[in-house]
Structures are given as C-alpha cells and as structure tokens.
Amino acid sequence: EIVLTQSPGTLSLSPGERATLSCRASQGVTSRYLAWYQQKPGQAPRLLIYGASSRATGIPDRFSGSGSGTDFTLTITSLEPEDFAVYYCQQYASPPPWTFGQGTKVEFK
Amino acid sequence: EVQLVESGGGLLQPGESLRLSCAASGFSFSRYAMNWVRQAPGKGLEWVSGLNGLGGSRYYADSVRGRFTISRDNSKNTLFLQMNGLTVEDTAVYYCAKGDDYDASPSDHWGQGTLVTVSS
C-alpha cells in the first residue's frame, strides 16, 4: 500500500499570498497517477488536478500541480477568499488501494 | 450534467448490514469506473472500494475487504455498496464518486454523500 504524507498539516496565509502544499509517497507513484482535491466544510470534494499536473475542467489557472516519483506539489499562486479549504492528494496507480493523504488545511492568517 | 445521488444511509447497531445506492445520470454510466469514498466525522477521506465500467474488476480497502461488496447495475445506472458486519469504525459519510476513465482513475464527480452511523 502506498502511504501519502501531506505537509504542512495547516497553512496560515492571507488572500493574495502563494500556497505551496506537499504530498510525499512512500514509494514511487507509477505514471504520475496523482490527483489533488479541494474540500470545503459540508461539501463533497472537488477534483482540481489529475496526472500530477493536468487541471480538471473549470479549475482556474492559479492552481497548478507538479512532481513525479515520490514528491508532488500543489501550488496556488495567489489565494482567493474561496480557496481557503482542505486539500487532499490521492494516488490511483495500480494496484489498489487508491490512498489519500491526510489533508492540508489552508486557513486565514 | 453529471449527477450522483446517494441513498440508504442510517443509524445501525454493530453487526448489522446496510446497502447504499448511488443513482447516476448525465453520462454513459457503463463507460466509467465508480468508487465509494468515506469520511468519518472530522476526519480525512478514505477510499473504500471501486470497480471498473462493466464491473468485472472490483477493488477494496483492507479495512472493508470481506465485509463490503461493491456492485453496479448498468441497466439502471446505479452503483451499490453492500455493507455487512458493520462496526463503529464504519461510521462516516459515504460518497459515491465517478472515475474519469474505464478503470483506475481520479474521481471527477462526487455525490453529496449519505451518512452511516453505527452505534450501540
């Protein structure tokens, strides 16, 4: 089973600042099968990034993903008020289980 | 528009069984993998189970293997999760999520979830 470790646990930032979120895998993630999701309180998760760096439909270009192997990053270049949420990475490389990281909360400073 | 609507959640006692359903619309259901993902109160996301478009390949997390069974009825565009031997650790919101491909893939659409509470 691939274990994903996200850091930091909480990121305290102000609107307009840059957010850098990390996701580290316990072993290499094949073919960059790594996704990022955003979840706001009381809502279902929303897919942001798939294939480590491809933005999902309708996702603003201030969100970007990078990385390969065991180290992946989600960057939000300039935080908007609606970006304050919890972010999860997930690997979907075969074989399952397709594990999630424990999440990073981006909160108002 | 893709829509996923879960149903079947409720309050149960340890050891009981429950079947969740997810009614899908707005896409060619049999062409896409489907998953169940759960979230315990105040906790993170946990992938539970998934299956490919025709249901021939089924996958489970270790925490539910042997107790939960995932299935789909492509004629009715519906996904199911049969949960047996429930424990308090199974208490969570259960989300139905559509894959963006036939098999292993990220979940590009999610339902709003159904709450399962297991308590004595």
PDB file of C-alpha atoms in Angstrom:
ATOM      1  CA  GLU A   1       0.000   0.000   0.000  1.00  0.00           C
ATOM      2  CA  ILE A   2       1.292   3.457  -0.934  1.00  0.00           C
ATOM      3  CA  VAL A   3       1.129   5.849   2.023  1.00  0.00           C
ATOM      4  CA  LEU A   4       0.783   9.540   1.196  1.00  0.00           C
ATOM      5  CA  THR A   5       2.041  12.113   3.691  1.00  0.00           C
ATOM      6  CA  GLN A   6       0.919  15.706   3.241  1.00  0.00           C
ATOM      7  CA  SER A   7       2.655  18.716   4.722  1.00  0.00           C
ATOM      8  CA  PRO A   8       2.139  21.036   6.382  1.00  0.00           C
ATOM      9  CA  GLY A   9      -0.955  19.995   8.284  1.00  0.00           C
ATOM     10  CA  THR A  10      -2.156  23.587   8.360  1.00  0.00           C
ATOM     11  CA  LEU A  11      -1.076  26.560   6.270  1.00  0.00           C
ATOM     12  CA  SER A  12      -1.995  30.017   7.595  1.00  0.00           C
ATOM     13  CA  LEU A  13      -1.964  32.583   4.796  1.00  0.00           C
ATOM     14  CA  SER A  14      -3.658  35.773   3.641  1.00  0.00           C
ATOM     15  CA  PRO A  15      -5.534  36.388   0.385  1.00  0.00           C
ATOM     16  CA  GLY A  16      -3.113  37.156  -2.410  1.00  0.00           C
ATOM     17  CA  GLU A  17      -0.328  35.023  -0.953  1.00  0.00           C
ATOM     18  CA  ARG A  18       1.158  31.932  -2.569  1.00  0.00           C
ATOM     19  CA  ALA A  19       0.345  28.500  -1.140  1.00  0.00           C
ATOM     20  CA  THR A  20       2.646  25.517  -1.588  1.00  0.00           C
ATOM     21  CA  LEU A  21       1.339  22.138  -0.464  1.00  0.00           C
ATOM     22  CA  SER A  22       3.416  18.955  -0.429  1.00  0.00           C
ATOM     23  CA  CYS A  23       2.451  15.310  -0.881  1.00  0.00           C
ATOM     24  CA  ARG A  24       5.114  12.653  -0.399  1.00  0.00           C
ATOM     25  CA  ALA A  25       4.558   8.999  -1.297  1.00  0.00           C
ATOM     26  CA  SER A  26       6.091   6.020   0.482  1.00  0.00           C
ATOM     27  CA  GLN A  27       7.019   4.560  -2.920  1.00  0.00           C
ATOM     28  CA  GLY A  28       7.059   5.833  -6.463  1.00  0.00           C
ATOM     29  CA  VAL A  29       3.663   6.626  -7.990  1.00  0.00           C
ATOM     30  CA  THR A  30       3.511   4.974 -11.409  1.00  0.00           C
ATOM     31  CA  SER A  31       2.842   7.200 -14.403  1.00  0.00           C
ATOM     32  CA  ARG A  32       2.278  10.194 -12.182  1.00  0.00           C
ATOM     33  CA  TYR A  33      -1.171   8.866 -11.192  1.00  0.00           C
ATOM     34  CA  LEU A  34      -1.590  11.543  -8.549  1.00  0.00           C
ATOM     35  CA  ALA A  35      -4.633  13.785  -8.047  1.00  0.00           C
ATOM     36  CA  TRP A  36      -5.439  16.765  -5.850  1.00  0.00           C
ATOM     37  CA  TYR A  37      -8.880  17.587  -4.430  1.00  0.00           C
ATOM     38  CA  GLN A  38     -10.326  20.571  -2.611  1.00  0.00           C
ATOM     39  CA  GLN A  39     -12.967  20.172   0.076  1.00  0.00           C
ATOM     40  CA  LYS A  40     -14.915  22.923   1.798  1.00  0.00           C
ATOM     41  CA  PRO A  41     -16.933  22.391   5.006  1.00  0.00           C
ATOM     42  CA  GLY A  42     -20.142  20.482   4.402  1.00  0.00           C
ATOM     43  CA  GLN A  43     -19.324  19.856   0.737  1.00  0.00           C
ATOM     44  CA  ALA A  44     -18.115  16.940  -1.323  1.00  0.00           C
ATOM     45  CA  PRO A  45     -14.532  17.030  -2.587  1.00  0.00           C
ATOM     46  CA  ARG A  46     -13.802  18.615  -5.958  1.00  0.00           C
ATOM     47  CA  LEU A  47     -11.146  17.369  -8.355  1.00  0.00           C
ATOM     48  CA  LEU A  48      -8.504  20.030  -9.050  1.00  0.00           C
ATOM     49  CA  ILE A  49      -5.528  18.241 -10.610  1.00  0.00           C
ATOM     50  CA  TYR A  50      -5.028  14.795 -12.164  1.00  0.00           C
ATOM     51  CA  GLY A  51      -1.988  13.129 -13.686  1.00  0.00           C
ATOM     52  CA  ALA A  52       0.075  15.207 -11.237  1.00  0.00           C
ATOM     53  CA  SER A  53      -0.131  18.371 -13.357  1.00  0.00           C
ATOM     54  CA  SER A  54      -3.293  18.500 -15.501  1.00  0.00           C
ATOM     55  CA  ARG A  55      -6.047  20.843 -14.353  1.00  0.00           C
ATOM     56  CA  ALA A  56      -9.554  19.407 -14.219  1.00  0.00           C
ATOM     57  CA  THR A  57     -12.354  21.060 -16.166  1.00  0.00           C
ATOM     58  CA  GLY A  58     -13.189  24.538 -14.912  1.00  0.00           C
ATOM     59  CA  ILE A  59     -10.278  24.828 -12.491  1.00  0.00           C
ATOM     60  CA  PRO A  60      -8.640  28.293 -12.522  1.00  0.00           C
ATOM     61  CA  ASP A  61      -5.041  28.521 -13.695  1.00  0.00           C
ATOM     62  CA  ARG A  62      -3.880  29.818 -10.308  1.00  0.00           C
ATOM     63  CA  PHE A  63      -3.921  26.124  -9.328  1.00  0.00           C
ATOM     64  CA  SER A  64      -1.000  24.067 -10.604  1.00  0.00           C
ATOM     65  CA  GLY A  65       0.448  20.658  -9.844  1.00  0.00           C
ATOM     66  CA  SER A  66       3.954  19.333 -10.282  1.00  0.00           C
ATOM     67  CA  GLY A  67       6.192  16.473  -9.289  1.00  0.00           C
ATOM     68  CA  SER A  68       6.884  12.846 -10.041  1.00  0.00           C
ATOM     69  CA  GLY A  69       8.089   9.696  -8.338  1.00  0.00           C
ATOM     70  CA  THR A  70       7.543  10.245  -4.650  1.00  0.00           C
ATOM     71  CA  ASP A  71       7.311  14.049  -4.365  1.00  0.00           C
ATOM     72  CA  PHE A  72       4.371  16.110  -5.571  1.00  0.00           C
ATOM     73  CA  THR A  73       3.333  19.716  -5.050  1.00  0.00           C
ATOM     74  CA  LEU A  74       0.125  21.718  -5.388  1.00  0.00           C
ATOM     75  CA  THR A  75       0.683  25.439  -5.809  1.00  0.00           C
ATOM     76  CA  ILE A  76      -1.936  28.171  -5.592  1.00  0.00           C
ATOM     77  CA  THR A  77      -0.222  31.253  -6.972  1.00  0.00           C
ATOM     78  CA  SER A  78      -2.447  33.937  -5.396  1.00  0.00           C
ATOM     79  CA  LEU A  79      -5.031  32.865  -2.859  1.00  0.00           C
ATOM     80  CA  GLU A  80      -8.605  33.960  -3.402  1.00  0.00           C
ATOM     81  CA  PRO A  81     -11.072  34.001  -0.459  1.00  0.00           C
ATOM     82  CA  GLU A  82     -12.814  30.912  -1.870  1.00  0.00           C
ATOM     83  CA  ASP A  83      -9.562  28.895  -1.826  1.00  0.00           C
ATOM     84  CA  PHE A  84      -9.486  28.552   1.944  1.00  0.00           C
ATOM     85  CA  ALA A  85     -10.319  24.879   2.344  1.00  0.00           C
ATOM     86  CA  VAL A  86      -8.792  21.457   2.949  1.00  0.00           C
ATOM     87  CA  TYR A  87      -6.723  19.878   0.168  1.00  0.00           C
ATOM     88  CA  TYR A  88      -6.116  16.159  -0.316  1.00  0.00           C
ATOM     89  CA  CYS A  89      -3.803  14.266  -2.604  1.00  0.00           C
ATOM     90  CA  GLN A  90      -4.710  10.780  -3.852  1.00  0.00           C
ATOM     91  CA  GLN A  91      -2.735   8.203  -5.777  1.00  0.00           C
ATOM     92  CA  TYR A  92      -4.602   5.947  -8.200  1.00  0.00           C
ATOM     93  CA  ALA A  93      -1.742   3.854  -9.523  1.00  0.00           C
ATOM     94  CA  SER A  94      -2.409   0.140  -9.799  1.00  0.00           C
ATOM     95  CA  PRO A  95      -2.792  -1.988  -7.821  1.00  0.00           C
ATOM     96  CA  PRO A  96      -5.273  -0.559  -5.323  1.00  0.00           C
ATOM     97  CA  PRO A  97      -5.859   0.619  -2.612  1.00  0.00           C
ATOM     98  CA  TRP A  98      -6.025   4.142  -4.028  1.00  0.00           C
ATOM     99  CA  THR A  99      -4.999   6.003  -0.918  1.00  0.00           C
ATOM    100  CA  PHE A 100      -5.495   9.617   0.123  1.00  0.00           C
ATOM    101  CA  GLY A 101      -3.157  11.823   2.096  1.00  0.00           C
ATOM    102  CA  GLN A 102      -4.369  13.097   5.462  1.00  0.00           C
ATOM    103  CA  GLY A 103      -5.053  16.581   4.111  1.00  0.00           C
ATOM    104  CA  THR A 104      -3.668  20.105   4.398  1.00  0.00           C
ATOM    105  CA  LYS A 105      -5.915  22.863   5.713  1.00  0.00           C
ATOM    106  CA  VAL A 106      -5.361  26.305   4.199  1.00  0.00           C
ATOM    107  CA  GLU A 107      -6.721  28.822   6.690  1.00  0.00           C
ATOM    108  CA  PHE A 108      -6.905  32.602   7.001  1.00  0.00           C
ATOM    109  CA  LYS A 109      -3.929  34.094   8.784  1.00  0.00           C
TER     110      LYS A 109
ATOM    111  CA  GLU B   1     -24.935  17.465 -16.302  1.00  0.00           C
ATOM    112  CA  VAL B   2     -23.458  14.642 -14.236  1.00  0.00           C
ATOM    113  CA  GLN B   3     -25.487  13.863 -11.126  1.00  0.00           C
ATOM    114  CA  LEU B   4     -24.783  11.315  -8.409  1.00  0.00           C
ATOM    115  CA  VAL B   5     -27.348  10.821  -5.673  1.00  0.00           C
ATOM    116  CA  GLU B   6     -26.598   8.511  -2.770  1.00  0.00           C
ATOM    117  CA  SER B   7     -29.245   6.931  -0.574  1.00  0.00           C
ATOM    118  CA  GLY B   8     -29.596   4.244   2.067  1.00  0.00           C
ATOM    119  CA  GLY B   9     -27.685   5.701   4.991  1.00  0.00           C
ATOM    120  CA  GLY B  10     -28.974   5.490   8.521  1.00  0.00           C
ATOM    121  CA  LEU B  11     -28.418   4.563  12.162  1.00  0.00           C
ATOM    122  CA  LEU B  12     -27.493   0.964  12.843  1.00  0.00           C
ATOM    123  CA  GLN B  13     -26.133  -1.203  15.614  1.00  0.00           C
ATOM    124  CA  PRO B  14     -22.790  -3.016  15.439  1.00  0.00           C
ATOM    125  CA  GLY B  15     -23.012  -6.220  13.425  1.00  0.00           C
ATOM    126  CA  GLU B  16     -25.910  -5.076  11.275  1.00  0.00           C
ATOM    127  CA  SER B  17     -25.981  -4.763   7.499  1.00  0.00           C
ATOM    128  CA  LEU B  18     -26.868  -1.944   5.115  1.00  0.00           C
ATOM    129  CA  ARG B  19     -26.943  -1.383   1.376  1.00  0.00           C
ATOM    130  CA  LEU B  20     -26.096   2.001  -0.083  1.00  0.00           C
ATOM    131  CA  SER B  21     -27.208   3.045  -3.545  1.00  0.00           C
ATOM    132  CA  CYS B  22     -25.983   5.743  -5.894  1.00  0.00           C
ATOM    133  CA  ALA B  23     -28.203   6.806  -8.781  1.00  0.00           C
ATOM    134  CA  ALA B  24     -26.185   8.235 -11.661  1.00  0.00           C
ATOM    135  CA  SER B  25     -27.269  10.381 -14.577  1.00  0.00           C
ATOM    136  CA  GLY B  26     -25.835  12.675 -17.226  1.00  0.00           C
ATOM    137  CA  PHE B  27     -23.137  10.348 -18.573  1.00  0.00           C
ATOM    138  CA  SER B  28     -22.665   6.917 -20.148  1.00  0.00           C
ATOM    139  CA  PHE B  29     -22.587   5.023 -16.881  1.00  0.00           C
ATOM    140  CA  SER B  30     -21.061   1.741 -18.086  1.00  0.00           C
ATOM    141  CA  ARG B  31     -18.065   3.504 -19.611  1.00  0.00           C
ATOM    142  CA  TYR B  32     -16.689   4.737 -16.311  1.00  0.00           C
ATOM    143  CA  ALA B  33     -15.216   3.358 -13.128  1.00  0.00           C
ATOM    144  CA  MET B  34     -17.070   4.141  -9.938  1.00  0.00           C
ATOM    145  CA  ASN B  35     -15.840   4.411  -6.369  1.00  0.00           C
ATOM    146  CA  TRP B  36     -17.052   4.691  -2.815  1.00  0.00           C
ATOM    147  CA  VAL B  37     -15.090   7.067  -0.565  1.00  0.00           C
ATOM    148  CA  ARG B  38     -15.925   7.698   3.072  1.00  0.00           C
ATOM    149  CA  GLN B  39     -15.176  10.386   5.609  1.00  0.00           C
ATOM    150  CA  ALA B  40     -15.511   9.802   9.339  1.00  0.00           C
ATOM    151  CA  PRO B  41     -16.705  12.806  11.368  1.00  0.00           C
ATOM    152  CA  GLY B  42     -13.965  15.427  11.492  1.00  0.00           C
ATOM    153  CA  LYS B  43     -11.515  13.168   9.647  1.00  0.00           C
ATOM    154  CA  GLY B  44      -9.989  12.892   6.189  1.00  0.00           C
ATOM    155  CA  LEU B  45     -11.025  10.988   3.093  1.00  0.00           C
ATOM    156  CA  GLU B  46     -10.685   7.203   2.900  1.00  0.00           C
ATOM    157  CA  TRP B  47     -11.070   5.313  -0.376  1.00  0.00           C
ATOM    158  CA  VAL B  48     -13.290   2.286   0.341  1.00  0.00           C
ATOM    159  CA  SER B  49     -13.986   0.427  -2.880  1.00  0.00           C
ATOM    160  CA  GLY B  50     -14.085   0.758  -6.652  1.00  0.00           C
ATOM    161  CA  LEU B  51     -14.985  -1.140  -9.776  1.00  0.00           C
ATOM    162  CA  ASN B  52     -14.461  -0.704 -13.496  1.00  0.00           C
ATOM    163  CA  GLY B  53     -17.077   0.173 -16.073  1.00  0.00           C
ATOM    164  CA  LEU B  54     -18.511  -3.297 -16.617  1.00  0.00           C
ATOM    165  CA  GLY B  55     -17.984  -4.331 -13.008  1.00  0.00           C
ATOM    166  CA  GLY B  56     -15.592  -7.143 -13.878  1.00  0.00           C
ATOM    167  CA  SER B  57     -12.824  -5.799 -11.669  1.00  0.00           C
ATOM    168  CA  ARG B  58     -13.632  -4.897  -8.079  1.00  0.00           C
ATOM    169  CA  TYR B  59     -11.257  -3.414  -5.543  1.00  0.00           C
ATOM    170  CA  TYR B  60     -11.416  -2.943  -1.783  1.00  0.00           C
ATOM    171  CA  ALA B  61      -9.551  -1.264   1.034  1.00  0.00           C
ATOM    172  CA  ASP B  62      -8.131  -3.691   3.555  1.00  0.00           C
ATOM    173  CA  SER B  63     -10.408  -2.202   6.221  1.00  0.00           C
ATOM    174  CA  VAL B  64     -13.560  -3.422   4.446  1.00  0.00           C
ATOM    175  CA  ARG B  65     -12.445  -6.428   2.393  1.00  0.00           C
ATOM    176  CA  GLY B  66     -14.576  -9.450   3.208  1.00  0.00           C
ATOM    177  CA  ARG B  67     -17.351  -7.332   4.763  1.00  0.00           C
ATOM    178  CA  PHE B  68     -18.314  -4.915   1.971  1.00  0.00           C
ATOM    179  CA  THR B  69     -19.313  -5.750  -1.600  1.00  0.00           C
ATOM    180  CA  ILE B  70     -19.424  -3.222  -4.415  1.00  0.00           C
ATOM    181  CA  SER B  71     -21.597  -3.790  -7.463  1.00  0.00           C
ATOM    182  CA  ARG B  72     -23.316  -1.910 -10.244  1.00  0.00           C
ATOM    183  CA  ASP B  73     -26.410  -2.302 -12.385  1.00  0.00           C
ATOM    184  CA  ASN B  74     -25.551  -0.661 -15.685  1.00  0.00           C
ATOM    185  CA  SER B  75     -29.111  -1.129 -16.959  1.00  0.00           C
ATOM    186  CA  LYS B  76     -30.319   1.108 -14.129  1.00  0.00           C
ATOM    187  CA  ASN B  77     -27.293   3.424 -13.892  1.00  0.00           C
ATOM    188  CA  THR B  78     -26.919   2.554 -10.238  1.00  0.00           C
ATOM    189  CA  LEU B  79     -23.953   1.777  -8.001  1.00  0.00           C
ATOM    190  CA  PHE B  80     -24.303  -0.215  -4.792  1.00  0.00           C
ATOM    191  CA  LEU B  81     -22.319  -0.905  -1.642  1.00  0.00           C
ATOM    192  CA  GLN B  82     -23.464  -3.835   0.482  1.00  0.00           C
ATOM    193  CA  MET B  83     -22.043  -3.423   3.964  1.00  0.00           C
ATOM    194  CA  ASN B  84     -22.122  -6.366   6.376  1.00  0.00           C
ATOM    195  CA  GLY B  85     -20.735  -6.759   9.872  1.00  0.00           C
ATOM    196  CA  LEU B  86     -20.740  -3.024  10.499  1.00  0.00           C
ATOM    197  CA  THR B  87     -18.590  -1.641  13.305  1.00  0.00           C
ATOM    198  CA  VAL B  88     -18.431   1.773  14.966  1.00  0.00           C
ATOM    199  CA  GLU B  89     -15.323   2.458  12.861  1.00  0.00           C
ATOM    200  CA  ASP B  90     -17.541   2.359   9.756  1.00  0.00           C
ATOM    201  CA  THR B  91     -19.378   5.495  10.903  1.00  0.00           C
ATOM    202  CA  ALA B  92     -18.869   8.061   8.159  1.00  0.00           C
ATOM    203  CA  VAL B  93     -20.342   9.999   5.290  1.00  0.00           C
ATOM    204  CA  TYR B  94     -20.154   7.723   2.256  1.00  0.00           C
ATOM    205  CA  TYR B  95     -19.581   9.407  -1.092  1.00  0.00           C
ATOM    206  CA  CYS B  96     -20.217   7.903  -4.485  1.00  0.00           C
ATOM    207  CA  ALA B  97     -17.626   9.157  -6.986  1.00  0.00           C
ATOM    208  CA  LYS B  98     -17.310   8.771 -10.744  1.00  0.00           C
ATOM    209  CA  GLY B  99     -13.946   7.932 -12.263  1.00  0.00           C
ATOM    210  CA  ASP B 100     -12.837   9.831 -15.333  1.00  0.00           C
ATOM    211  CA  ASP B 101     -11.905   6.636 -17.191  1.00  0.00           C
ATOM    212  CA  TYR B 102     -12.958   2.996 -17.523  1.00  0.00           C
ATOM    213  CA  ASP B 103     -10.715   1.696 -14.709  1.00  0.00           C
ATOM    214  CA  ALA B 104      -8.199   3.213 -12.272  1.00  0.00           C
ATOM    215  CA  SER B 105      -8.710   6.945 -12.486  1.00  0.00           C
ATOM    216  CA  PRO B 106      -9.289  10.078 -10.380  1.00  0.00           C
ATOM    217  CA  SER B 107     -12.826  10.910  -9.295  1.00  0.00           C
ATOM    218  CA  ASP B 108     -14.098  13.827 -11.335  1.00  0.00           C
ATOM    219  CA  HIS B 109     -17.649  13.996  -9.964  1.00  0.00           C
ATOM    220  CA  TRP B 110     -18.943  13.292  -6.474  1.00  0.00           C
ATOM    221  CA  GLY B 111     -22.338  12.914  -4.852  1.00  0.00           C
ATOM    222  CA  GLN B 112     -23.267  14.823  -1.734  1.00  0.00           C
ATOM    223  CA  GLY B 113     -22.868  11.768   0.455  1.00  0.00           C
ATOM    224  CA  THR B 114     -25.032   9.679   2.759  1.00  0.00           C
ATOM    225  CA  LEU B 115     -24.377   9.348   6.486  1.00  0.00           C
ATOM    226  CA  VAL B 116     -23.960   5.936   8.058  1.00  0.00           C
ATOM    227  CA  THR B 117     -23.880   5.877  11.854  1.00  0.00           C
ATOM    228  CA  VAL B 118     -23.054   2.692  13.713  1.00  0.00           C
ATOM    229  CA  SER B 119     -23.659   2.887  17.435  1.00  0.00           C
ATOM    230  CA  SER B 120     -24.881   0.678  20.243  1.00  0.00           C
TER     231      SER B 120
END
